[in-house]
């Protein structure tokens, strides 16, 4: 079954606080990022609501054209988002749950798949084709969806001093950045119906990207911070509420330009959020609190065999500590859980009726 058609009442139902609270159930930490995305989504749908409510020019009794009062109000521009943070801090997780909360189609794409038009690889219009596919081929819904573009830092300009020309073309880097400009700003493009044969220009549909919200994300791990002259490091939130770093220490536009992002692209991503590396306590919460937490998942799996599962507080902190050493954030947790639970999962059918309690010493032994 497809998603519901958009209407003004649906878009008015969500507030920034309600969006934040819904995200907070699934995403641990990163309060600033959750608040920023909530505001951006709310303002984005206020734009759409105004467009749906605006009647446009009409004829009065005398036959003269009249404008709806809302049509002459100040325009509300789109606020695309750039998320900057280390691997495993929750960038893609945020986008997936935001789309679910807002009940809009979502396309998750990798910026490294695309090339400049005319070269072998995907044209940037294909990401809209994937959004169209995610909306059950409903163009109206797709035009109000979300495109999450990961690895945006991987299309940075390879040669900062290069000039446009056949001998110095950066077809997978700067060329892609330039191709994205109109999409991010809002334009009408020809989108392929068949994304598996996107090079065929026969079957296509026109889509307007004016109301498509683009959320771009990247690690930018080797970025040089301007005045600090050091490599980018995503610090722990520590005592700072929500992981907010002082403004002077955040990634600046100048840092992005120096990294190899073109000014035109950065200008079309006005909302920029730097996400923090998850702390040990954050990782423990990731394992235990969300509805889709790993501990709940494994307890459910073993429960199907009639086995109870409990991990002590020390065991959870030991797993989180080991994950921090891997520098992969929350992504490291599943692999560690697989190592810790390996023997129990193998013997599960033979352990029916037992209760398994895993302590800190057992985790240390299994992880070496």
Short mmCIF file of N, CA, C and O in Angstrom, two decimals, residues 249-350:
data_model
loop_
_atom_site.label_atom_id
_atom_site.label_comp_id
_atom_site.label_asym_id
_atom_site.label_seq_id
_atom_site.Cartn_x
_atom_site.Cartn_y
_atom_site.Cartn_z
N UNK A 249 34.92 26.37 17.46
CA UNK A 249 35.56 25.09 17.20
C UNK A 249 34.79 24.24 16.19
O UNK A 249 35.22 23.15 15.85
N UNK A 250 33.63 24.71 15.74
CA UNK A 250 32.86 23.94 14.78
C UNK A 250 33.45 24.09 13.38
O UNK A 250 34.17 25.03 13.08
N UNK A 251 33.09 23.14 12.51
CA UNK A 251 33.52 23.19 11.12
C UNK A 251 32.92 24.43 10.47
O UNK A 251 31.72 24.69 10.56
N UNK A 252 33.75 25.20 9.79
CA UNK A 252 33.30 26.43 9.15
C UNK A 252 33.19 26.24 7.64
O UNK A 252 33.67 25.25 7.09
N UNK A 253 32.57 27.20 7.00
CA UNK A 253 32.47 27.18 5.53
C UNK A 253 33.86 27.19 4.92
O UNK A 253 34.14 26.49 3.93
N UNK A 254 34.78 27.97 5.51
CA UNK A 254 36.15 28.03 4.99
C UNK A 254 36.82 26.66 5.06
O UNK A 254 37.57 26.28 4.16
N UNK A 255 36.56 25.90 6.13
CA UNK A 255 37.12 24.56 6.26
C UNK A 255 36.62 23.65 5.14
O UNK A 255 37.38 22.88 4.56
N UNK A 256 35.34 23.76 4.83
CA UNK A 256 34.75 22.93 3.77
C UNK A 256 35.33 23.30 2.40
O UNK A 256 35.59 22.42 1.56
N UNK A 257 35.51 24.59 2.16
CA UNK A 257 36.08 25.03 0.88
C UNK A 257 37.52 24.55 0.75
O UNK A 257 37.94 24.09 -0.32
N UNK A 258 38.27 24.62 1.84
CA UNK A 258 39.65 24.15 1.83
C UNK A 258 39.71 22.64 1.60
O UNK A 258 40.63 22.12 0.97
N UNK A 259 38.70 21.94 2.09
CA UNK A 259 38.65 20.49 1.94
C UNK A 259 38.42 20.08 0.50
O UNK A 259 38.82 18.99 0.08
N UNK A 260 37.75 20.95 -0.28
CA UNK A 260 37.50 20.63 -1.68
C UNK A 260 36.05 20.70 -2.09
O UNK A 260 35.70 20.32 -3.21
N UNK A 261 35.19 21.19 -1.21
CA UNK A 261 33.79 21.40 -1.58
C UNK A 261 33.68 22.76 -2.26
O UNK A 261 34.28 23.73 -1.81
N UNK A 262 32.91 22.81 -3.34
CA UNK A 262 32.80 24.08 -4.07
C UNK A 262 31.82 25.00 -3.34
O UNK A 262 30.87 24.54 -2.69
N UNK A 263 32.06 26.30 -3.45
CA UNK A 263 31.29 27.28 -2.70
C UNK A 263 29.80 27.22 -3.05
O UNK A 263 28.93 27.40 -2.19
N UNK A 264 29.49 26.96 -4.34
CA UNK A 264 28.09 26.93 -4.76
C UNK A 264 27.32 25.81 -4.06
O UNK A 264 26.15 25.97 -3.72
N UNK A 265 27.99 24.67 -3.85
CA UNK A 265 27.33 23.54 -3.18
C UNK A 265 27.15 23.83 -1.69
O UNK A 265 26.07 23.59 -1.13
N UNK A 266 28.18 24.35 -1.05
CA UNK A 266 28.10 24.67 0.38
C UNK A 266 27.00 25.69 0.63
O UNK A 266 26.26 25.61 1.62
N UNK A 267 26.85 26.65 -0.29
CA UNK A 267 25.82 27.66 -0.14
C UNK A 267 24.41 27.11 -0.22
O UNK A 267 23.46 27.72 0.28
N UNK A 268 24.26 25.95 -0.85
CA UNK A 268 22.94 25.32 -0.96
C UNK A 268 22.67 24.34 0.16
O UNK A 268 21.68 23.62 0.14
N UNK A 269 23.57 24.27 1.13
CA UNK A 269 23.40 23.45 2.33
C UNK A 269 23.51 24.36 3.55
O UNK A 269 24.48 24.31 4.31
N UNK A 270 22.53 25.24 3.75
CA UNK A 270 22.66 26.29 4.77
C UNK A 270 22.63 25.77 6.21
O UNK A 270 23.14 26.43 7.11
N UNK A 271 22.00 24.62 6.44
CA UNK A 271 21.91 24.08 7.80
C UNK A 271 23.02 23.06 7.98
O UNK A 271 23.00 21.98 7.40
N UNK A 272 24.02 23.40 8.78
CA UNK A 272 25.19 22.55 8.96
C UNK A 272 25.30 22.12 10.42
O UNK A 272 25.29 22.96 11.32
N UNK A 273 25.36 20.82 10.64
CA UNK A 273 25.41 20.28 12.01
C UNK A 273 26.60 19.35 12.14
O UNK A 273 26.79 18.45 11.33
N UNK A 274 27.41 19.59 13.16
CA UNK A 274 28.55 18.72 13.45
C UNK A 274 28.16 17.78 14.57
O UNK A 274 27.79 18.22 15.67
N UNK A 275 28.21 16.49 14.30
CA UNK A 275 27.81 15.48 15.28
C UNK A 275 29.03 14.95 16.03
O UNK A 275 30.12 14.88 15.48
N UNK A 276 28.81 14.57 17.27
CA UNK A 276 29.90 14.13 18.14
C UNK A 276 30.09 12.62 18.07
O UNK A 276 29.17 11.87 17.74
N UNK A 277 31.29 12.18 18.43
CA UNK A 277 31.54 10.76 18.59
C UNK A 277 30.78 10.27 19.81
O UNK A 277 30.73 10.95 20.85
N UNK A 278 30.16 9.09 19.71
CA UNK A 278 29.38 8.56 20.82
C UNK A 278 30.30 8.17 21.98
O UNK A 278 31.35 7.55 21.78
N UNK A 279 29.89 8.53 23.19
CA UNK A 279 30.66 8.19 24.37
C UNK A 279 30.35 6.75 24.80
O UNK A 279 29.44 6.10 24.26
N UNK A 280 31.10 6.26 25.78
CA UNK A 280 30.88 4.90 26.27
C UNK A 280 29.48 4.76 26.85
O UNK A 280 28.79 3.76 26.62
N UNK A 281 29.04 5.76 27.60
CA UNK A 281 27.69 5.70 28.17
C UNK A 281 26.62 5.77 27.08
O UNK A 281 25.56 5.15 27.19
N UNK A 282 26.89 6.54 26.00
CA UNK A 282 25.97 6.59 24.87
C UNK A 282 25.82 5.21 24.23
O UNK A 282 24.71 4.78 23.89
N UNK A 283 26.95 4.51 24.06
CA UNK A 283 26.92 3.19 23.43
C UNK A 283 26.15 2.18 24.29
O UNK A 283 25.46 1.30 23.76
N UNK A 284 26.28 2.30 25.62
CA UNK A 284 25.51 1.43 26.50
C UNK A 284 24.02 1.68 26.30
O UNK A 284 23.20 0.75 26.22
N UNK A 285 23.64 2.94 26.18
CA UNK A 285 22.23 3.28 25.96
C UNK A 285 21.76 2.79 24.59
O UNK A 285 20.61 2.35 24.45
N UNK A 286 22.63 2.86 23.58
CA UNK A 286 22.29 2.35 22.25
C UNK A 286 21.96 0.87 22.32
O UNK A 286 21.05 0.39 21.63
N UNK A 287 22.69 0.13 23.15
CA UNK A 287 22.48 -1.32 23.26
C UNK A 287 21.22 -1.68 24.03
O UNK A 287 20.71 -2.80 23.88
N UNK A 288 20.70 -0.77 24.86
CA UNK A 288 19.65 -1.17 25.79
C UNK A 288 18.34 -0.40 25.66
O UNK A 288 17.28 -0.97 25.93
N UNK A 289 18.35 0.88 25.25
CA UNK A 289 17.16 1.70 25.37
C UNK A 289 16.21 1.72 24.17
O UNK A 289 15.00 1.60 24.36
N UNK A 290 16.69 1.93 22.93
CA UNK A 290 15.75 2.06 21.80
C UNK A 290 14.91 0.80 21.59
O UNK A 290 15.31 -0.30 22.02
N UNK A 291 13.76 0.92 20.95
CA UNK A 291 12.92 -0.26 20.68
C UNK A 291 13.64 -1.30 19.84
O UNK A 291 13.33 -2.49 19.94
N UNK A 292 14.60 -0.87 19.02
CA UNK A 292 15.35 -1.81 18.18
C UNK A 292 16.76 -2.07 18.73
O UNK A 292 17.68 -2.38 17.97
N UNK A 293 16.93 -1.94 20.05
CA UNK A 293 18.25 -2.11 20.67
C UNK A 293 18.76 -3.54 20.49
O UNK A 293 18.00 -4.50 20.43
N UNK A 294 20.09 -3.67 20.41
CA UNK A 294 20.71 -4.97 20.20
C UNK A 294 20.39 -5.97 21.31
O UNK A 294 20.11 -7.14 21.04
N UNK A 295 20.44 -5.52 22.55
CA UNK A 295 20.18 -6.43 23.67
C UNK A 295 18.76 -6.98 23.58
O UNK A 295 18.53 -8.18 23.81
N UNK A 296 17.80 -6.14 23.23
CA UNK A 296 16.42 -6.59 23.08
C UNK A 296 16.29 -7.57 21.91
O UNK A 296 15.53 -8.54 21.98
N UNK A 297 17.04 -7.32 20.85
CA UNK A 297 17.00 -8.20 19.69
C UNK A 297 17.51 -9.60 20.03
O UNK A 297 16.87 -10.61 19.69
N UNK A 298 18.66 -9.66 20.71
CA UNK A 298 19.22 -10.97 21.07
C UNK A 298 18.38 -11.67 22.13
O UNK A 298 18.26 -12.90 22.13
N UNK A 299 17.80 -10.90 23.04
CA UNK A 299 16.91 -11.49 24.04
C UNK A 299 15.69 -12.10 23.36
O UNK A 299 15.21 -13.17 23.76
N UNK A 300 15.20 -11.44 22.32
CA UNK A 300 14.06 -11.95 21.56
C UNK A 300 14.43 -13.23 20.82
O UNK A 300 13.67 -14.20 20.80
N UNK A 301 15.62 -13.24 20.20
CA UNK A 301 16.07 -14.43 19.47
C UNK A 301 16.20 -15.64 20.39
O UNK A 301 15.72 -16.74 20.08
N UNK A 302 16.83 -15.44 21.55
CA UNK A 302 17.00 -16.54 22.49
C UNK A 302 15.68 -16.91 23.16
O UNK A 302 15.45 -18.07 23.51
N UNK A 303 14.82 -15.91 23.34
CA UNK A 303 13.52 -16.18 23.93
C UNK A 303 12.68 -17.13 23.08
O UNK A 303 11.84 -17.87 23.60
N UNK A 304 12.90 -17.12 21.77
CA UNK A 304 12.18 -18.03 20.88
C UNK A 304 12.59 -19.48 21.13
O UNK A 304 11.88 -20.42 20.75
N UNK A 305 13.76 -19.68 21.77
CA UNK A 305 14.21 -21.02 22.15
C UNK A 305 13.96 -21.29 23.63
O UNK A 305 14.47 -22.27 24.19
N UNK A 306 13.22 -20.38 24.28
CA UNK A 306 12.92 -20.58 25.70
C UNK A 306 14.07 -20.25 26.61
O UNK A 306 14.19 -20.81 27.71
N UNK A 307 14.95 -19.31 26.20
CA UNK A 307 16.14 -18.97 26.99
C UNK A 307 16.04 -17.51 27.42
O UNK A 307 15.71 -16.63 26.62
N UNK A 308 16.34 -17.23 28.68
CA UNK A 308 16.40 -15.86 29.17
C UNK A 308 17.82 -15.32 29.03
O UNK A 308 18.79 -16.07 29.12
N UNK A 309 17.94 -14.02 28.79
CA UNK A 309 19.26 -13.40 28.59
C UNK A 309 19.39 -12.15 29.44
O UNK A 309 18.48 -11.32 29.48
N UNK A 310 20.53 -12.01 30.12
CA UNK A 310 20.82 -10.81 30.90
C UNK A 310 22.30 -10.49 30.80
O UNK A 310 23.15 -11.39 30.91
N UNK A 311 22.62 -9.24 30.54
CA UNK A 311 24.00 -8.76 30.56
C UNK A 311 24.14 -7.79 31.72
O UNK A 311 23.32 -6.87 31.87
N UNK A 312 25.16 -7.97 32.54
CA UNK A 312 25.36 -7.08 33.68
C UNK A 312 25.82 -5.71 33.18
O UNK A 312 26.24 -5.54 32.04
N UNK A 313 25.72 -4.73 34.07
CA UNK A 313 26.15 -3.37 33.73
C UNK A 313 27.62 -3.36 33.35
O UNK A 313 28.03 -2.68 32.40
N UNK A 314 28.43 -4.15 34.06
CA UNK A 314 29.86 -4.21 33.74
C UNK A 314 30.11 -4.80 32.38
O UNK A 314 31.00 -4.35 31.64
N UNK A 315 29.33 -5.82 31.98
CA UNK A 315 29.49 -6.43 30.66
C UNK A 315 29.15 -5.44 29.55
O UNK A 315 29.85 -5.36 28.54
N UNK A 316 28.08 -4.67 29.75
CA UNK A 316 27.68 -3.69 28.75
C UNK A 316 28.75 -2.61 28.58
O UNK A 316 29.07 -2.21 27.46
N UNK A 317 29.31 -2.15 29.69
CA UNK A 317 30.35 -1.12 29.61
C UNK A 317 31.62 -1.68 28.97
O UNK A 317 32.34 -0.96 28.27
N UNK A 318 31.92 -2.96 29.19
CA UNK A 318 33.09 -3.57 28.58
C UNK A 318 32.90 -3.65 27.06
O UNK A 318 33.83 -3.39 26.29
N UNK A 319 31.71 -4.01 26.61
CA UNK A 319 31.41 -4.04 25.17
C UNK A 319 31.53 -2.64 24.58
O UNK A 319 32.12 -2.44 23.51
N UNK A 320 30.98 -1.65 25.28
CA UNK A 320 31.06 -0.27 24.81
C UNK A 320 32.50 0.22 24.74
O UNK A 320 32.90 0.90 23.79
N UNK A 321 33.29 -0.15 25.73
CA UNK A 321 34.70 0.23 25.75
C UNK A 321 35.45 -0.37 24.56
O UNK A 321 36.26 0.30 23.91
N UNK A 322 35.15 -1.64 24.27
CA UNK A 322 35.80 -2.31 23.13
C UNK A 322 35.37 -1.66 21.82
O UNK A 322 36.18 -1.51 20.90
N UNK A 323 34.10 -1.26 21.73
CA UNK A 323 33.59 -0.60 20.52
C UNK A 323 34.28 0.74 20.31
O UNK A 323 34.59 1.13 19.18
N UNK A 324 34.52 1.46 21.40
CA UNK A 324 35.21 2.75 21.29
C UNK A 324 36.61 2.58 20.74
O UNK A 324 37.09 3.41 19.96
N UNK A 325 37.27 1.50 21.11
CA UNK A 325 38.63 1.25 20.63
C UNK A 325 38.65 0.97 19.14
O UNK A 325 39.63 1.24 18.46
N UNK A 326 37.56 0.42 18.61
CA UNK A 326 37.49 0.12 17.19
C UNK A 326 37.29 1.36 16.32
O UNK A 326 37.47 1.32 15.11
N UNK A 327 36.83 2.46 16.93
CA UNK A 327 36.62 3.73 16.24
C UNK A 327 35.56 3.62 15.14
O UNK A 327 35.64 4.30 14.11
N UNK A 328 34.57 2.76 15.35
CA UNK A 328 33.50 2.59 14.37
C UNK A 328 32.14 3.00 14.93
O UNK A 328 31.12 2.81 14.28
N UNK A 329 32.14 3.56 16.12
CA UNK A 329 30.90 4.01 16.71
C UNK A 329 29.93 2.86 16.95
O UNK A 329 30.32 1.73 17.24
N UNK A 330 28.63 3.16 16.78
CA UNK A 330 27.59 2.15 17.04
C UNK A 330 27.67 0.99 16.06
O UNK A 330 27.15 -0.09 16.33
N UNK A 331 28.31 1.20 14.89
CA UNK A 331 28.41 0.13 13.91
C UNK A 331 29.24 -1.06 14.44
O UNK A 331 29.08 -2.18 13.97
N UNK A 332 30.12 -0.80 15.39
CA UNK A 332 30.97 -1.87 15.91
C UNK A 332 30.22 -2.80 16.86
O UNK A 332 30.66 -3.92 17.10
N UNK A 333 29.09 -2.35 17.38
CA UNK A 333 28.42 -3.10 18.44
C UNK A 333 27.91 -4.46 17.97
O UNK A 333 28.03 -5.45 18.69
N UNK A 334 27.33 -4.52 16.77
CA UNK A 334 26.77 -5.79 16.31
C UNK A 334 27.86 -6.86 16.16
O UNK A 334 27.66 -8.02 16.55
N UNK A 335 28.99 -6.49 15.59
CA UNK A 335 30.08 -7.44 15.45
C UNK A 335 30.58 -7.94 16.79
O UNK A 335 30.90 -9.14 16.95
N UNK A 336 30.65 -7.05 17.78
CA UNK A 336 31.11 -7.45 19.12
C UNK A 336 30.08 -8.37 19.77
O UNK A 336 30.43 -9.37 20.40
N UNK A 337 28.79 -8.03 19.62
CA UNK A 337 27.74 -8.88 20.16
C UNK A 337 27.80 -10.28 19.56
O UNK A 337 27.59 -11.28 20.24
N UNK A 338 28.09 -10.35 18.24
CA UNK A 338 28.19 -11.65 17.58
C UNK A 338 29.31 -12.50 18.21
O UNK A 338 29.16 -13.70 18.41
N UNK A 339 30.44 -11.85 18.53
CA UNK A 339 31.55 -12.57 19.17
C UNK A 339 31.17 -13.06 20.57
O UNK A 339 31.46 -14.19 20.95
N UNK A 340 30.51 -12.18 21.34
CA UNK A 340 30.15 -12.52 22.72
C UNK A 340 29.08 -13.62 22.76
O UNK A 340 29.14 -14.53 23.60
N UNK A 341 28.13 -13.56 21.84
CA UNK A 341 27.00 -14.47 21.86
C UNK A 341 27.20 -15.71 20.99
O UNK A 341 26.30 -16.56 20.93
N UNK A 342 28.34 -15.84 20.35
CA UNK A 342 28.56 -16.90 19.36
C UNK A 342 28.24 -18.30 19.91
O UNK A 342 27.45 -19.05 19.32
N UNK A 343 28.83 -18.66 21.04
CA UNK A 343 28.64 -20.01 21.59
C UNK A 343 27.20 -20.24 22.00
O UNK A 343 26.63 -21.32 21.78
N UNK A 344 26.59 -19.22 22.62
CA UNK A 344 25.21 -19.37 23.08
C UNK A 344 24.25 -19.51 21.90
O UNK A 344 23.29 -20.30 21.98
N UNK A 345 24.47 -18.77 20.82
CA UNK A 345 23.59 -18.87 19.66
C UNK A 345 23.73 -20.25 19.01
O UNK A 345 22.75 -20.81 18.52
N UNK A 346 24.94 -20.82 19.03
CA UNK A 346 25.15 -22.14 18.44
C UNK A 346 24.45 -23.22 19.25
O UNK A 346 23.87 -24.18 18.72
N UNK A 347 24.49 -23.07 20.58
CA UNK A 347 23.93 -24.09 21.46
C UNK A 347 22.50 -23.79 21.89
O UNK A 347 21.93 -24.50 22.73
N UNK A 348 21.89 -22.75 21.32
CA UNK A 348 20.57 -22.30 21.77
C UNK A 348 19.53 -23.41 21.85
O UNK A 348 18.83 -23.53 22.88
N UNK A 349 19.39 -24.28 20.82
CA UNK A 349 18.35 -25.32 20.92
C UNK A 349 18.56 -26.27 22.08
O UNK A 349 17.61 -26.92 22.54
N UNK A 350 19.79 -26.37 22.58
CA UNK A 350 20.10 -27.31 23.66
C UNK A 350 20.00 -26.67 25.04
O UNK A 350 20.16 -27.35 26.06
#
